[in-house]
Coordinates of C-alpha atoms and ligand atoms in Angstrom, one line a residue:
M17 CA 57.0 -32.0 4.1
M18 CA 58.5 -28.9 6.0
K19 CA 55.8 -26.1 6.7
T20 CA 57.1 -22.4 6.8
L21 CA 56.2 -21.3 10.2
A22 CA 55.7 -17.9 8.7
A23 CA 52.2 -19.4 7.7
I24 CA 50.9 -20.8 10.9
S25 CA 49.7 -18.6 13.1
R26 CA 48.2 -18.9 17.0
V27 CA 45.9 -17.3 18.8
D28 CA 45.5 -17.9 22.6
I29 CA 42.2 -18.2 24.7
D30 CA 43.3 -17.3 28.0
L31 CA 40.7 -18.9 30.5
Q32 CA 43.2 -19.9 33.2
D33 CA 43.1 -23.6 33.3
R34 CA 41.0 -23.9 30.6
S35 CA 43.2 -21.7 28.3
Y36 CA 44.2 -23.3 25.2
P37 CA 45.5 -22.5 21.6
I38 CA 44.2 -21.9 18.3
A39 CA 46.5 -22.8 15.4
I40 CA 45.6 -21.4 12.1
G41 CA 47.3 -22.0 8.8
P42 CA 47.4 -24.4 6.0
S43 CA 48.5 -28.2 6.0
L44 CA 47.7 -28.7 9.9
F45 CA 45.1 -31.1 10.6
D46 CA 47.1 -34.3 9.0
D47 CA 50.2 -33.0 10.5
P48 CA 51.0 -35.2 13.7
L49 CA 53.1 -31.8 15.3
S50 CA 49.9 -30.4 15.5
Y51 CA 48.7 -33.1 18.2
A52 CA 52.1 -33.3 19.9
A53 CA 51.3 -31.3 23.0
L54 CA 47.9 -33.2 24.0
P55 CA 48.0 -35.4 26.8
C56 CA 48.7 -39.2 26.2
A57 CA 45.7 -41.4 26.1
S58 CA 45.4 -44.9 24.8
S59 CA 42.3 -44.1 22.6
A60 CA 40.7 -41.3 20.3
L61 CA 37.2 -41.2 18.8
I62 CA 37.1 -39.4 15.6
V63 CA 33.7 -37.8 15.3
S64 CA 32.8 -36.2 11.9
N65 CA 29.9 -36.7 9.2
S66 CA 29.1 -38.4 6.0
T67 CA 30.2 -35.0 4.0
V68 CA 33.1 -34.6 5.9
A69 CA 34.5 -38.0 7.0
P70 CA 35.1 -39.5 3.4
L71 CA 37.1 -36.0 2.4
Y72 CA 39.5 -35.8 5.5
A73 CA 38.8 -38.6 8.0
H74 CA 41.4 -41.0 7.0
R75 CA 43.7 -38.4 6.8
L76 CA 43.4 -37.2 10.5
E77 CA 43.4 -41.0 11.6
S78 CA 46.6 -41.3 10.1
A79 CA 48.0 -38.3 11.8
L80 CA 46.8 -39.6 15.1
R81 CA 48.2 -43.1 14.7
G82 CA 51.4 -42.5 16.5
K83 CA 49.6 -40.8 19.6
Y84 CA 46.9 -43.5 20.2
S85 CA 46.8 -47.1 20.3
H86 CA 43.1 -47.1 19.4
I87 CA 41.3 -45.0 17.0
H88 CA 37.8 -44.9 16.6
Q89 CA 35.2 -42.9 14.1
V90 CA 31.6 -42.2 14.2
V91 CA 30.1 -40.5 11.4
L92 CA 26.9 -38.9 11.9
P93 CA 24.3 -37.6 9.5
D94 CA 24.9 -34.4 7.9
G95 CA 23.0 -31.6 8.4
E96 CA 21.3 -29.0 11.2
E97 CA 18.1 -31.1 11.2
F98 CA 20.4 -34.2 12.9
K99 CA 21.7 -31.5 15.9
T100 CA 19.4 -33.6 18.1
W101 CA 19.3 -36.0 20.9
E102 CA 19.3 -39.3 18.8
T103 CA 22.3 -37.9 16.5
L104 CA 24.3 -37.1 20.0
N105 CA 23.2 -40.8 21.1
L106 CA 25.5 -42.3 18.2
I107 CA 28.4 -40.6 19.9
F108 CA 27.6 -42.0 23.1
D109 CA 26.6 -45.7 21.5
A110 CA 30.3 -45.2 19.8
L111 CA 31.9 -44.3 23.0
L112 CA 30.5 -47.4 24.9
Q113 CA 30.5 -50.0 22.3
N114 CA 34.5 -49.0 22.1
G115 CA 34.9 -49.1 25.6
C116 CA 36.3 -45.4 25.8
D117 CA 37.7 -44.8 29.1
R118 CA 37.5 -41.3 30.7
K119 CA 41.0 -40.4 29.2
T120 CA 40.0 -40.7 25.5
V121 CA 40.3 -37.7 23.5
L122 CA 37.2 -36.8 21.0
F123 CA 38.3 -35.3 18.0
A124 CA 35.5 -32.8 16.5
L125 CA 35.8 -33.2 12.3
G126 CA 33.6 -30.9 10.4
G127 CA 31.5 -27.7 10.8
G128 CA 29.6 -26.0 13.5
V129 CA 27.2 -29.0 13.8
V130 CA 29.7 -31.8 14.2
G131 CA 31.7 -29.4 16.7
D132 CA 28.8 -28.3 18.8
M133 CA 27.5 -32.0 19.5
T134 CA 31.2 -33.5 19.5
G135 CA 31.7 -30.7 22.5
F136 CA 28.4 -31.9 24.1
A137 CA 29.3 -35.6 24.1
A138 CA 32.6 -34.8 25.7
A139 CA 31.0 -32.4 28.5
S140 CA 28.9 -35.5 29.3
Y141 CA 30.6 -38.9 28.6
M142 CA 31.7 -40.0 31.9
R143 CA 31.1 -36.2 33.1
G144 CA 33.5 -35.0 31.0
V145 CA 36.6 -36.3 28.7
P146 CA 38.9 -33.9 26.6
F147 CA 38.1 -33.0 23.1
V148 CA 39.6 -31.3 20.1
Q149 CA 38.2 -29.0 17.4
I150 CA 39.3 -29.3 14.0
P151 CA 36.9 -26.8 12.3
T152 CA 36.2 -27.5 8.4
T153 CA 34.1 -24.9 7.7
L154 CA 34.8 -21.1 7.8
L155 CA 32.0 -20.4 10.2
A156 CA 33.5 -23.2 12.3
Q157 CA 36.9 -21.6 12.1
V158 CA 35.8 -17.9 12.9
D159 CA 33.2 -18.6 15.6
S160 CA 31.4 -21.7 16.5
S161 CA 35.1 -24.2 17.3
V162 CA 36.2 -21.6 19.6
G163 CA 35.0 -20.4 23.0
G164 CA 33.3 -23.5 24.4
K165 CA 29.5 -23.3 23.7
T166 CA 28.4 -27.0 22.9
G167 CA 24.7 -28.3 22.5
I168 CA 21.9 -29.4 20.4
N169 CA 18.8 -28.0 19.3
H170 CA 15.1 -28.7 20.6
P171 CA 12.0 -28.9 17.9
L172 CA 11.0 -25.7 20.0
G173 CA 14.3 -23.8 19.9
K174 CA 17.7 -23.5 18.6
N175 CA 20.8 -24.7 20.8
M176 CA 18.7 -24.8 23.6
I177 CA 20.1 -27.9 25.4
G178 CA 24.3 -27.6 26.1
A179 CA 26.7 -27.2 28.1
F180 CA 30.1 -24.3 28.3
Y181 CA 32.9 -26.9 27.9
Q182 CA 36.3 -25.9 26.3
P183 CA 38.5 -27.8 23.9
L184 CA 41.8 -28.4 24.8
L185 CA 43.0 -27.1 21.0
V186 CA 41.5 -25.6 18.0
V187 CA 43.0 -26.6 14.5
C188 CA 41.7 -24.4 11.8
D189 CA 43.3 -25.9 8.6
L190 CA 42.7 -23.2 5.9
D191 CA 43.3 -25.9 3.2
T192 CA 40.0 -27.6 4.1
L193 CA 38.1 -24.6 3.2
K194 CA 38.9 -25.5 -0.6
T195 CA 36.4 -28.4 -0.3
L196 CA 33.7 -25.9 1.1
P197 CA 30.8 -25.7 -1.1
T198 CA 30.3 -21.7 -2.0
R199 CA 27.0 -21.4 -0.5
E200 CA 28.3 -22.7 3.0
L201 CA 31.6 -20.0 2.3
S202 CA 28.8 -17.2 2.1
A203 CA 27.2 -18.4 5.3
G204 CA 30.5 -18.3 7.3
L205 CA 31.3 -14.6 6.3
A206 CA 27.8 -13.8 7.8
E207 CA 29.9 -14.5 11.2
V208 CA 33.1 -12.9 9.8
I209 CA 31.1 -9.7 8.8
K210 CA 29.7 -9.8 12.6
Y211 CA 32.7 -8.8 14.3
G212 CA 33.0 -5.6 12.5
P213 CA 29.8 -3.6 13.8
I214 CA 30.4 -5.0 17.2
A215 CA 33.9 -4.6 17.7
D216 CA 36.3 -3.2 15.1
L217 CA 35.4 -0.8 12.2
V218 CA 39.1 -1.2 10.6
F219 CA 38.1 -4.9 10.2
F220 CA 34.6 -3.7 8.5
D221 CA 36.6 -1.9 6.3
W222 CA 39.1 -4.1 5.4
I223 CA 36.2 -7.0 4.9
E224 CA 35.0 -4.7 2.5
A225 CA 37.8 -4.0 0.5
H226 CA 38.5 -7.8 0.3
I227 CA 35.1 -9.4 -0.2
D228 CA 35.9 -10.7 -3.5
A229 CA 39.1 -11.9 -2.6
L230 CA 37.5 -13.9 0.2
L231 CA 34.6 -15.1 -1.9
S232 CA 37.8 -16.1 -4.1
R233 CA 39.0 -18.1 -1.4
D234 CA 42.4 -15.9 -2.0
P235 CA 44.7 -18.2 1.1
A236 CA 46.0 -14.6 2.7
S237 CA 42.7 -12.9 2.9
L238 CA 41.4 -16.0 4.5
A239 CA 44.0 -16.3 7.0
H240 CA 43.7 -12.8 7.8
A241 CA 39.9 -13.0 8.3
V242 CA 40.3 -16.2 10.3
K243 CA 42.7 -14.9 12.7
R244 CA 41.2 -11.4 13.5
C245 CA 37.8 -13.2 14.1
C246 CA 39.6 -15.5 16.4
E247 CA 41.3 -12.7 18.2
I248 CA 38.3 -10.9 18.8
K249 CA 36.5 -13.9 19.8
A250 CA 39.6 -15.0 22.5
S251 CA 39.1 -11.6 23.9
V252 CA 35.2 -11.5 24.5
V253 CA 35.4 -15.0 25.9
A254 CA 38.1 -14.3 28.1
Q255 CA 36.1 -11.3 29.5
D256 CA 33.1 -13.3 29.8
E257 CA 33.2 -17.0 29.4
R258 CA 29.6 -18.0 30.4
E259 CA 27.7 -14.8 28.8
S260 CA 26.9 -13.1 31.9
G261 CA 26.9 -9.9 30.0
L262 CA 29.6 -8.7 27.3
R263 CA 29.5 -12.3 25.5
A264 CA 25.9 -11.6 24.3
I265 CA 27.3 -9.2 21.5
L266 CA 28.5 -12.3 19.9
N267 CA 25.0 -13.0 19.1
F268 CA 24.5 -10.0 17.0
G269 CA 21.6 -10.8 14.3
H270 CA 21.2 -14.3 16.1
T271 CA 18.0 -13.4 17.9
F272 CA 15.9 -12.9 14.3
G273 CA 18.5 -15.4 12.7
H274 CA 17.5 -18.5 15.3
A275 CA 13.8 -17.4 14.8
I276 CA 14.3 -17.8 10.8
E277 CA 15.7 -21.2 11.2
A278 CA 13.5 -22.3 13.5
G279 CA 10.3 -21.0 11.7
L280 CA 11.5 -22.2 8.4
G281 CA 12.5 -25.6 9.9
Y282 CA 16.1 -26.7 10.5
G283 CA 18.3 -26.6 7.6
Q284 CA 16.1 -24.9 5.2
W285 CA 18.3 -21.5 5.6
L286 CA 21.9 -22.2 6.6
H287 CA 22.8 -20.6 10.0
G288 CA 24.8 -18.2 8.2
E289 CA 22.5 -17.2 6.1
A290 CA 19.6 -16.8 8.8
V291 CA 22.4 -14.7 10.9
G292 CA 23.3 -12.5 8.2
C293 CA 19.7 -11.3 7.5
G294 CA 19.3 -11.4 11.2
M295 CA 22.1 -8.7 11.3
V296 CA 20.0 -6.8 8.8
M297 CA 17.0 -6.8 10.8
A298 CA 19.3 -6.0 14.3
A299 CA 20.5 -3.3 12.4
C300 CA 17.4 -1.9 11.4
L301 CA 16.0 -2.0 15.0
S302 CA 18.7 -0.1 16.3
E303 CA 18.1 2.5 13.7
R304 CA 14.6 3.1 14.6
L305 CA 15.7 2.8 18.4
G306 CA 18.0 5.6 17.2
L307 CA 21.2 4.3 18.3
V308 CA 22.9 4.3 14.7
D309 CA 22.6 6.4 11.5
S310 CA 21.3 5.2 8.5
A311 CA 24.4 5.2 6.1
R312 CA 26.0 2.6 8.6
V313 CA 23.1 0.2 8.4
R314 CA 22.7 0.7 4.6
R315 CA 26.6 -0.5 4.4
L316 CA 26.2 -3.3 6.5
K317 CA 23.3 -4.4 4.5
T318 CA 25.1 -4.2 1.2
L319 CA 28.2 -6.0 2.6
I320 CA 25.9 -8.7 3.4
Q321 CA 24.2 -9.0 0.2
N322 CA 27.8 -8.8 -1.5
A323 CA 28.9 -11.9 0.3
G324 CA 26.1 -13.7 -1.6
L325 CA 23.6 -13.6 1.7
P326 CA 19.8 -13.1 1.7
V327 CA 19.0 -9.6 3.2
T328 CA 15.4 -10.2 3.3
G329 CA 13.5 -12.2 5.8
P330 CA 11.3 -14.8 4.6
V331 CA 7.6 -15.0 5.9
L332 CA 6.9 -17.4 8.7
D333 CA 3.4 -17.1 9.0
V334 CA 0.9 -15.9 6.2
T335 CA -1.6 -14.5 8.3
D336 CA 0.7 -12.8 11.2
N337 CA 4.1 -12.9 10.3
A338 CA 5.8 -10.4 13.0
G339 CA 3.6 -12.2 15.4
R340 CA 5.2 -15.5 14.3
Y341 CA 8.8 -14.1 14.3
L342 CA 7.9 -12.6 18.2
E343 CA 6.5 -16.2 19.4
L344 CA 9.7 -17.6 18.2
M345 CA 12.3 -15.1 19.5
R346 CA 10.7 -15.0 23.0
L347 CA 12.1 -18.4 23.2
D348 CA 15.5 -17.2 22.7
K349 CA 17.9 -17.9 25.4
K350 CA 18.5 -14.1 25.9
S351 CA 14.9 -13.6 26.8
L352 CA 14.1 -12.8 30.3
G353 CA 10.7 -13.5 31.7
G354 CA 9.3 -13.6 28.4
D355 CA 10.9 -10.2 27.2
I356 CA 13.1 -10.5 24.2
R357 CA 16.5 -8.7 24.3
F358 CA 18.3 -7.8 21.3
V359 CA 21.9 -7.2 20.5
V360 CA 21.9 -3.7 18.9
I361 CA 24.6 -1.5 17.6
D362 CA 24.8 1.7 19.9
G363 CA 28.0 2.9 18.5
P364 CA 31.1 2.7 16.5
A365 CA 32.2 -1.0 16.8
R366 CA 29.9 -1.1 20.0
A367 CA 26.7 -3.1 20.8
S368 CA 24.9 -4.0 23.4
L369 CA 21.6 -6.3 24.9
R370 CA 18.2 -4.3 25.2
G371 CA 14.6 -4.8 24.8
A372 CA 12.5 -3.0 22.3
P373 CA 8.4 -2.3 22.4
D374 CA 7.0 -4.9 20.2
A375 CA 5.1 -2.6 18.1
L376 CA 8.6 -1.1 17.0
V377 CA 9.9 -4.9 16.6
R378 CA 6.8 -5.4 14.5
E379 CA 7.4 -2.5 12.1
V380 CA 11.3 -4.0 11.8
I381 CA 10.2 -7.5 10.5
D382 CA 7.2 -5.8 8.1
A383 CA 10.1 -3.5 6.7
C384 CA 12.7 -6.3 6.5
C385 CA 10.6 -9.2 5.2
L386 CA 9.2 -10.4 1.9
R387 CA 5.9 -9.1 1.5
V388 CA 3.1 -12.0 1.7
Ligands
LIG1 P1 27.8 -27.5 9.2 O1 28.1 -28.2 10.5 O2 26.4 -27.9 9.2 O3 28.5 -27.5 7.8 C1 27.8 -27.0 6.3 C2 28.0 -28.0 5.6 O4 29.5 -28.2 5.0 C3 27.7 -29.4 6.0 O5 27.0 -29.9 5.0 C4 29.1 -29.9 6.2 O6 29.0 -31.4 6.0 C5 29.9 -29.2 4.9 N1 31.2 -29.5 5.3 C6 31.7 -29.1 6.2 N2 33.2 -28.8 6.3 C7 33.3 -29.2 4.8 C8 34.3 -29.1 4.0 N3 35.6 -28.8 4.1 N4 34.3 -29.1 2.7 C9 33.1 -29.6 2.3 N5 32.0 -29.9 3.1 C10 31.9 -29.3 4.2 O7 27.4 -25.8 9.4 P2 28.5 -24.7 9.9 O8 27.8 -23.3 9.2 O9 29.9 -25.1 10.0 O10 27.8 -24.4 11.4 C11 26.9 -24.2 11.8 C12 26.3 -24.5 13.3 O11 27.4 -24.0 14.1 C13 24.9 -24.2 13.7 O12 24.6 -25.3 14.4 C14 25.1 -23.1 14.9 O13 24.3 -23.1 15.6 C15 26.4 -23.7 15.3 N6 27.2 -22.3 16.1 C16 27.7 -22.4 16.8 C17 28.3 -21.5 17.6 C18 29.1 -21.7 19.1 O14 29.8 -20.8 19.9 N7 29.4 -23.0 19.2 C19 28.9 -20.3 16.9 C20 28.3 -20.2 15.5 C21 27.1 -21.3 15.1
LIG2 N1 28.9 -17.5 18.9 C1 28.1 -16.7 20.0 C2 29.2 -17.3 21.0 O1 30.0 -18.2 20.8 O2 28.7 -16.5 22.0

């Protein structure tokens, strides 16, 4: 079937010899043309999970058939709680059992969990094989598939083991969002909203005006949101690929959010839900540090709520809730020498990384969490 070119957008990640395109549009992932520019190889491994594989893996396999003589598949268990060494090893098992060589291309078909694990497997198998991201959640299309952060969780901390490793190509097929559960769509909207306060207030206004259209999966609204988020992320990653500074702003809300995920046990709150609530807490901290006015914080909280996301933090410990949050946040990758560093909003569409006194952070947690 012919596609209208106008429906397809392209955003480029500019990283010298690691540059790659992100294709955004409908009917892309099962079209052989999407993969025409990939280097030749004899084999491919599709990595997916037990939810996404039955929906889409056969169509991806058909699209790749003319390009690779051997197409293998590995289906991982579904869930954040399976983002572990054990699950990662299933990918290595599949690669070795099928005699995959160092030209084998890995295709990550799924959300951020599949994408992060496939990328890490690609970074380490035979010290590095090529891989392609085919994100099928909104969260993965606007964030996790782009920029080359790959990895797994450790029981003591989120995404603690991993590598920076860029894909060859990202294919954001907007049609795959049609089968996404509503709760997952909302979780993805958290990462969409994130880009407003840290980088683009015009986009924030646009999201406010289009939140109902996004929740009802209006194709044009989703296409605009995915494209704008990828553009912002591309610009940040091109300036600071390995997070020596600027890239940390993409972690707005994540310090509190990761504590929620680890503290409740991975998979209890979705990553996007924890990030949404974490952004409310980080904005509240920014306000208490005198960096942003209360009206801006209120607007952000209302938008997060309107996206169907929780805005009140869970209790992680009934005896010392704030203490438990602090303990978990000290393990954050941005901490230095045990000092937690938060991404705060410090101007219109501007964010930065800074510390805050424990007493102030405790006040924020007490104000933003459910009462015991
Ligand atoms: P996920 O991968 O768990 O996917 C969410 C759920 O939706 C899963 O049950 C999945 O099977 C299902 N699903 C996926 N696509 C579907 C579809 N089209 N139809 C129906 N069901 C579908 O979660 P996520 O929100 O995509 O990603 C969260 C993960 O991404 C976290 O582990 C987080 O740490 C990571 N992340 C990484 C980065 C990065 O830069 N690498 C950025 C943000 C988040
Ligand atoms: N999601 C945060 C980053 O890619 O840096």
